Structure formats: C-alpha cells, structure tokens
mmCIF file of C-alpha atoms and ligand atoms in Angstrom:
data_model
loop_
_atom_site.group_PDB
_atom_site.id
_atom_site.type_symbol
_atom_site.label_atom_id
_atom_site.label_comp_id
_atom_site.label_asym_id
_atom_site.label_seq_id
_atom_site.Cartn_x
_atom_site.Cartn_y
_atom_site.Cartn_z
ATOM 1 C CA MET E 1 -65.580 28.652 43.045
ATOM 2 C CA SER E 2 -65.477 26.811 46.354
ATOM 3 C CA LYS E 3 -62.196 26.190 48.164
ATOM 4 C CA ARG E 4 -62.418 22.550 47.192
ATOM 5 C CA GLY E 5 -63.074 23.575 43.608
ATOM 6 C CA VAL E 6 -59.935 25.766 43.582
ATOM 7 C CA THR E 7 -57.854 22.920 44.988
ATOM 8 C CA ILE E 8 -59.077 20.511 42.303
ATOM 9 C CA PHE E 9 -58.513 23.117 39.609
ATOM 10 C CA LEU E 10 -54.935 23.801 40.793
ATOM 11 C CA THR E 11 -54.190 20.086 41.061
ATOM 12 C CA LEU E 12 -55.417 19.532 37.524
ATOM 13 C CA LEU E 13 -53.416 22.492 36.266
ATOM 14 C CA LEU E 14 -50.263 21.165 37.952
ATOM 15 C CA THR E 15 -50.829 17.698 36.501
ATOM 16 C CA VAL E 16 -51.238 19.092 32.989
ATOM 17 C CA CYS E 17 -48.058 21.128 33.433
ATOM 18 C CA LEU E 18 -46.100 18.102 34.690
ATOM 19 C CA ILE E 19 -47.320 15.923 31.828
ATOM 20 C CA GLY E 20 -46.354 18.659 29.398
ATOM 21 C CA MET E 21 -42.859 18.925 30.884
ATOM 22 C CA GLU E 22 -42.399 15.155 30.790
ATOM 23 C CA ARG E 23 -43.375 15.160 27.155
ATOM 24 C CA VAL E 24 -40.868 17.874 26.301
ATOM 25 C CA LYS E 25 -38.176 15.977 28.188
ATOM 26 C CA ALA E 26 -39.009 12.720 26.394
ATOM 27 C CA ASP E 27 -38.952 14.595 23.107
ATOM 28 C CA GLN E 28 -35.501 15.974 23.806
ATOM 29 C CA GLU E 29 -34.201 12.542 24.819
ATOM 30 C CA GLU E 30 -35.584 11.052 21.641
ATOM 31 C CA LYS E 31 -33.931 13.751 19.576
ATOM 32 C CA SER E 32 -30.544 13.281 21.236
ATOM 33 C CA LEU E 33 -30.819 9.493 20.782
ATOM 34 C CA ALA E 34 -31.603 10.025 17.108
ATOM 35 C CA ALA E 35 -28.605 12.356 16.784
ATOM 36 C CA GLU E 36 -26.373 9.768 18.448
ATOM 37 C CA ALA E 37 -27.613 7.056 16.121
ATOM 38 C CA GLU E 38 -27.012 9.270 13.117
ATOM 39 C CA GLN E 39 -23.517 10.068 14.338
ATOM 40 C CA SER E 40 -22.583 6.408 14.784
ATOM 41 C CA GLN E 41 -24.090 5.541 11.409
ATOM 42 C CA ARG E 42 -21.987 8.274 9.838
ATOM 43 C CA SER E 43 -18.760 6.990 11.401
ATOM 44 C CA GLU E 44 -19.652 3.443 10.344
ATOM 45 C CA MET E 45 -20.065 4.684 6.807
ATOM 46 C CA ALA E 46 -16.690 6.449 6.974
ATOM 47 C CA GLU E 47 -15.118 3.175 8.134
ATOM 48 C CA ALA E 48 -16.790 1.264 5.333
ATOM 49 C CA GLU E 49 -15.501 3.838 2.885
ATOM 50 C CA GLN E 50 -11.993 3.240 4.166
ATOM 51 C CA ASP E 51 -12.462 -0.500 3.746
ATOM 52 C CA ASP E 52 -13.590 0.208 0.220
ATOM 53 C CA GLU E 53 -10.298 1.929 -0.579
ATOM 54 C CA LYS E 54 -8.630 0.087 -3.431
ATOM 55 C CA LEU E 55 -4.924 -0.494 -2.813
ATOM 56 C CA VAL E 56 -2.245 -1.508 -5.274
ATOM 57 C CA ALA E 57 1.547 -1.862 -5.088
ATOM 58 C CA LEU E 58 4.014 -1.212 -7.881
ATOM 59 C CA THR E 59 7.200 -3.251 -7.473
ATOM 60 C CA PHE E 60 10.350 -2.846 -9.561
ATOM 61 C CA ASP E 61 13.025 -5.533 -9.878
ATOM 62 C CA ASP E 62 16.593 -5.601 -11.207
ATOM 63 C CA GLY E 63 17.635 -1.983 -10.539
ATOM 64 C CA PRO E 64 19.148 0.380 -9.804
ATOM 65 C CA GLN E 65 19.893 1.396 -13.382
ATOM 66 C CA GLU E 66 21.452 4.713 -14.258
ATOM 67 C CA GLY E 67 18.992 6.752 -16.343
ATOM 68 C CA SER E 68 15.793 4.709 -16.206
ATOM 69 C CA THR E 69 15.638 4.402 -12.402
ATOM 70 C CA GLU E 70 16.364 8.115 -12.096
ATOM 71 C CA ARG E 71 13.513 8.997 -14.457
ATOM 72 C CA LEU E 72 11.219 6.647 -12.588
ATOM 73 C CA LEU E 73 11.997 8.308 -9.245
ATOM 74 C CA GLU E 74 11.264 11.737 -10.725
ATOM 75 C CA GLY E 75 7.945 10.587 -12.184
ATOM 76 C CA LEU E 76 6.906 8.878 -8.943
ATOM 77 C CA LYS E 77 7.686 12.020 -6.988
ATOM 78 C CA GLU E 78 5.647 14.166 -9.399
ATOM 79 C CA ARG E 79 2.712 11.792 -8.945
ATOM 80 C CA GLU E 80 3.246 11.454 -5.188
ATOM 81 C CA VAL E 81 3.393 7.678 -5.459
ATOM 82 C CA LYS E 82 5.379 5.315 -3.219
ATOM 83 C CA ALA E 83 6.680 2.094 -4.750
ATOM 84 C CA THR E 84 8.860 -0.874 -3.828
ATOM 85 C CA PHE E 85 12.271 -1.653 -5.315
ATOM 86 C CA PHE E 86 14.062 -4.998 -5.194
ATOM 87 C CA LEU E 87 17.666 -4.178 -5.940
ATOM 88 C CA ILE E 88 20.509 -6.274 -7.309
ATOM 89 C CA GLY E 89 23.396 -5.911 -4.871
ATOM 90 C CA GLN E 90 26.161 -5.611 -7.449
ATOM 91 C CA SER E 91 24.304 -2.797 -9.281
ATOM 92 C CA ILE E 92 24.326 -0.589 -6.187
ATOM 93 C CA GLU E 93 28.040 0.180 -6.426
ATOM 94 C CA GLY E 94 28.363 3.623 -8.022
ATOM 95 C CA GLU E 95 24.612 4.270 -7.630
ATOM 96 C CA GLU E 96 24.572 4.828 -3.874
ATOM 97 C CA VAL E 97 23.237 8.375 -4.233
ATOM 98 C CA LEU E 98 20.315 7.121 -6.305
ATOM 99 C CA VAL E 99 19.547 4.378 -3.770
ATOM 100 C CA LYS E 100 19.729 6.875 -0.923
ATOM 101 C CA GLN E 101 17.302 9.118 -2.828
ATOM 102 C CA MET E 102 14.960 6.155 -3.225
ATOM 103 C CA ALA E 103 14.842 5.684 0.556
ATOM 104 C CA GLN E 104 14.494 9.407 1.204
ATOM 105 C CA ASP E 105 11.546 9.582 -1.190
ATOM 106 C CA GLY E 106 9.749 7.023 0.984
ATOM 107 C CA HIS E 107 10.016 3.985 -1.272
ATOM 108 C CA LEU E 108 10.505 0.541 0.234
ATOM 109 C CA ILE E 109 13.773 -1.150 -0.678
ATOM 110 C CA GLY E 110 14.247 -4.907 -0.675
ATOM 111 C CA SER E 111 16.794 -7.415 -1.906
ATOM 112 C CA HIS E 112 16.921 -9.207 -5.261
ATOM 113 C CA THR E 113 20.229 -10.996 -4.406
ATOM 114 C CA PHE E 114 23.714 -9.774 -5.227
ATOM 115 C CA HIS E 115 24.220 -11.395 -8.650
ATOM 116 C CA HIS E 116 20.588 -12.073 -9.639
ATOM 117 C CA VAL E 117 20.943 -15.768 -8.951
ATOM 118 C CA GLN E 118 18.610 -18.685 -8.346
ATOM 119 C CA LEU E 119 19.120 -19.154 -4.608
ATOM 120 C CA THR E 120 17.889 -22.739 -4.472
ATOM 121 C CA GLY E 121 20.598 -23.750 -6.941
ATOM 122 C CA LEU E 122 23.356 -22.630 -4.570
ATOM 123 C CA SER E 123 24.957 -24.113 -1.501
ATOM 124 C CA LEU E 124 23.669 -22.725 1.771
ATOM 125 C CA GLU E 125 26.877 -20.769 2.217
ATOM 126 C CA GLU E 126 26.738 -19.214 -1.258
ATOM 127 C CA ALA E 127 23.060 -18.355 -0.912
ATOM 128 C CA CYS E 128 23.699 -16.681 2.433
ATOM 129 C CA GLY E 129 26.545 -14.727 0.881
ATOM 130 C CA GLU E 130 24.148 -13.440 -1.817
ATOM 131 C CA ILE E 131 21.714 -12.261 0.823
ATOM 132 C CA THR E 132 24.058 -10.745 3.392
ATOM 133 C CA MET E 133 26.192 -8.948 0.770
ATOM 134 C CA THR E 134 23.096 -7.330 -0.749
ATOM 135 C CA ASN E 135 21.724 -6.290 2.632
ATOM 136 C CA LYS E 136 25.085 -4.744 3.454
ATOM 137 C CA ALA E 137 25.135 -2.782 0.189
ATOM 138 C CA ILE E 138 21.581 -1.472 0.689
ATOM 139 C CA THR E 139 22.131 -0.585 4.342
ATOM 140 C CA GLY E 140 25.409 1.099 3.397
ATOM 141 C CA ALA E 141 23.555 3.393 0.999
ATOM 142 C CA THR E 142 20.356 3.999 2.980
ATOM 143 C CA GLY E 143 21.176 3.371 6.635
ATOM 144 C CA GLN E 144 18.071 1.150 6.762
ATOM 145 C CA THR E 145 17.863 -2.559 7.517
ATOM 146 C CA VAL E 146 16.490 -4.781 4.776
ATOM 147 C CA GLU E 147 13.404 -6.797 5.661
ATOM 148 C CA TYR E 148 12.071 -7.950 2.310
ATOM 149 C CA ILE E 149 13.469 -10.105 -0.456
ATOM 150 C CA ARG E 150 12.168 -11.030 -3.874
ATOM 151 C CA PRO E 151 14.206 -14.038 -4.892
ATOM 152 C CA PRO E 152 14.975 -14.122 -8.630
ATOM 153 C CA TYR E 153 12.742 -16.597 -10.507
ATOM 154 C CA GLY E 154 10.612 -16.786 -7.355
ATOM 155 C CA SER E 155 12.924 -19.519 -6.137
ATOM 156 C CA TRP E 156 13.210 -19.327 -2.378
ATOM 157 C CA ASN E 157 14.528 -21.507 0.393
ATOM 158 C CA SER E 158 12.915 -20.599 3.684
ATOM 159 C CA LYS E 159 15.525 -22.676 5.529
ATOM 160 C CA LEU E 160 18.187 -20.028 4.860
ATOM 161 C CA GLU E 161 19.274 -19.164 8.388
ATOM 162 C CA CYS E 162 20.935 -15.927 7.290
ATOM 163 C CA ALA E 163 17.539 -14.704 6.092
ATOM 164 C CA VAL E 164 15.581 -15.691 9.159
ATOM 165 C CA ASN E 165 14.252 -12.158 9.637
ATOM 166 C CA MET E 166 13.542 -11.555 5.961
ATOM 167 C CA ARG E 167 10.208 -11.845 4.277
ATOM 168 C CA GLU E 168 9.797 -13.224 0.770
ATOM 169 C CA VAL E 169 7.634 -11.113 -1.537
ATOM 170 C CA GLY E 170 5.934 -12.458 -4.642
ATOM 171 C CA TRP E 171 3.619 -10.731 -7.125
ATOM 172 C CA THR E 172 0.106 -11.169 -8.514
ATOM 173 C CA VAL E 173 0.208 -9.212 -11.796
ATOM 174 C CA ASP E 174 3.011 -9.952 -14.270
ATOM 175 C CA PRO E 175 2.809 -8.236 -17.680
ATOM 176 C CA ARG E 176 6.177 -9.757 -18.704
ATOM 177 C CA ASP E 177 7.493 -6.254 -19.382
ATOM 178 C CA TRP E 178 11.081 -7.520 -19.783
ATOM 179 C CA ASP E 179 9.912 -9.740 -22.619
ATOM 180 C CA VAL E 180 7.607 -7.461 -24.655
ATOM 181 C CA LYS E 181 9.383 -4.142 -24.022
ATOM 182 C CA ASN E 182 6.308 -2.380 -25.396
ATOM 183 C CA THR E 183 4.652 0.294 -23.268
ATOM 184 C CA ASP E 184 1.138 -0.112 -24.720
ATOM 185 C CA VAL E 185 1.146 -3.877 -24.248
ATOM 186 C CA ILE E 186 2.457 -3.618 -20.672
ATOM 187 C CA VAL E 187 -0.180 -1.018 -19.718
ATOM 188 C CA LYS E 188 -2.970 -3.055 -21.302
ATOM 189 C CA ARG E 189 -1.937 -6.288 -19.572
ATOM 190 C CA VAL E 190 -1.705 -4.636 -16.163
ATOM 191 C CA LEU E 191 -5.014 -2.768 -16.450
ATOM 192 C CA ASN E 192 -6.648 -5.987 -17.564
ATOM 193 C CA ASP E 193 -5.467 -8.002 -14.540
ATOM 194 C CA VAL E 194 -5.330 -5.428 -11.754
ATOM 195 C CA LYS E 195 -7.694 -5.522 -8.771
ATOM 196 C CA ASP E 196 -7.767 -4.352 -5.164
ATOM 197 C CA GLY E 197 -4.653 -5.664 -3.404
ATOM 198 C CA SER E 198 -2.657 -6.407 -6.562
ATOM 199 C CA ILE E 199 1.155 -6.546 -6.473
ATOM 200 C CA ILE E 200 2.391 -5.493 -9.909
ATOM 201 C CA LEU E 201 5.770 -6.724 -11.154
ATOM 202 C CA LEU E 202 7.797 -4.391 -13.371
ATOM 203 C CA HIS E 203 11.497 -3.817 -14.089
ATOM 204 C CA ASP E 204 12.901 -0.290 -13.855
ATOM 205 C CA VAL E 205 15.812 -1.166 -16.133
ATOM 206 C CA TYR E 206 13.682 -0.648 -19.270
ATOM 207 C CA ASP E 207 12.418 2.755 -20.453
ATOM 208 C CA THR E 208 9.289 1.069 -21.846
ATOM 209 C CA SER E 209 8.479 -0.214 -18.340
ATOM 210 C CA VAL E 210 9.093 3.165 -16.712
ATOM 211 C CA GLU E 211 6.771 4.876 -19.203
ATOM 212 C CA ALA E 212 4.204 2.104 -18.677
ATOM 213 C CA ALA E 213 4.393 2.647 -14.912
ATOM 214 C CA PHE E 214 3.472 6.322 -15.345
ATOM 215 C CA GLN E 215 0.486 5.503 -17.562
ATOM 216 C CA ILE E 216 -0.644 2.763 -15.150
ATOM 217 C CA ILE E 217 -0.440 5.192 -12.216
ATOM 218 C CA ASP E 218 -2.412 7.915 -13.999
ATOM 219 C CA GLU E 219 -5.145 5.504 -15.101
ATOM 220 C CA LEU E 220 -5.483 3.648 -11.783
ATOM 221 C CA LYS E 221 -5.524 6.888 -9.805
ATOM 222 C CA ALA E 222 -8.422 8.027 -11.993
ATOM 223 C CA GLN E 223 -10.137 4.722 -11.102
ATOM 224 C CA GLY E 224 -9.755 5.505 -7.390
ATOM 225 C CA TYR E 225 -6.749 3.321 -6.560
ATOM 226 C CA THR E 226 -4.198 4.291 -3.921
ATOM 227 C CA PHE E 227 -0.584 3.237 -4.419
ATOM 228 C CA VAL E 228 1.192 1.772 -1.392
ATOM 229 C CA THR E 229 4.495 0.069 -0.651
ATOM 230 C CA VAL E 230 4.188 -3.705 -0.776
ATOM 231 C CA ASP E 231 4.520 -4.212 3.007
ATOM 232 C CA ARG E 232 1.006 -2.777 3.366
ATOM 233 C CA LEU E 233 -0.472 -5.562 1.234
ATOM 234 C CA LEU E 234 1.222 -8.497 2.949
ATOM 235 C CA ILE E 235 -1.183 -10.141 5.355
ATOM 236 C CA ASP E 236 0.195 -12.292 8.159
HETATM 237 NI NI1 NI U 301 14.921 -10.182 -11.622
#
C-alpha cells in the first residue's frame, strides 16, 4: 500500500471508530433518559395512588359516657383508628381520666356545648358561657386548646365573638343511631351512604352505636378506607 493509501485507510478507520463511539454514547444517553422518564412516571403513579386513598372520619357526639365511651376507646385502639369526639361539657366532670385518655390516644376532641343546648336560642352571653365553660373543661382534662365545635342540632351562630377561633363541624352521613338503637340498621345505613371524604355522625353513649362503629371500621378497612380525624377532611 502506498503512503497515501495508508493515510486514507487510517483516516477511514478513525472515522469508523469515532462514529461507533458516538453511537454508543447516544445509546447510553437514550437509556438514561428512558430510565429518568420511567422514574418520574413511577413517582407520578405513587402520587396518584395517594390521591386515590379513600378517607373517612368517624365522629361521636354527646359523650363522654362511663362504660360505652371506655369500650369504644379500647376498640379504636385495637383497630388503630383515630376518631373525633364532640363532648358535652357537663359530662366531663368525673370522667377527666377518660377524656385525657382520649387525647393521649390521638383522637381529636371538640365541643358540643356545656348543657347540649341550641345555641341560637340563647342570648349572646349565655351562648358564650356554654362555649367557654366547655372549652375550659376539655382543656382542664387534656391540656389542649379546643378548636372545633359541633353545635347541637347543627344550630350555629357564627357571630359568637367568644368562638371566633373555633370551627364549626357538620356531618355528611347520619344513620340516626340515637333513634334506631339497632346495630345492624346503623351499619347498613352507613355503608349505604359512605363515600370518600364522608363525615359519619354517631353517638358513643349507646352500646348499639359503639358496636356499629366497630363493624363499620372493619368493613370499610377491608374496602380500602383510611380513618382520619375530622380536621383532615375540612377544606378551607
Ligand atoms: Ni348531640
């Protein structure tokens, strides 16, 4: 081969090598881009899964009640479920230990007035007394401030200056447990109406309601629901 021939041959060889290297490099880049895309798709799916999580809140009014509330707390602990309690102020006296336990177990505690009264039927002064006395009783037992109130009969006056930092909490599923006092009927009504984001109203002063709560928890857990305190379902 002539000198010129060798030069051409070497140049060609070098070119082929360079092209080959470029190709490998491009291949690697493509692969890493694909991996990145897969990674981000995976995290998007994980986020979507979280959004798909079905949440539900159990709320209990009218307690604390010696016996039934105690059994409820035990059953909730066994099932690792957090609930929300709206307490009647005058029922707290003598049940402070139970109320403290409630807070220690991670349940949310709100007010249901001191004497279970219709706030809008009272003078401003009387209504404020109902609210501040209940908050004092709850804070005395738990050491926590009270941020939520479920006014009896859903009757609320947002102009109550004493409650300016309190949030009213309603409900979306009401099986009228206090009326039927029948576990099967309560469970059936709740399971029939429940959906993602539901706030279920029950009363822990009835054994039939406490038993219903346990059956509702077991069934809804099997359906993939997660139980949360009601503050997590309130959207601003
Ligand atoms: Ni009530």
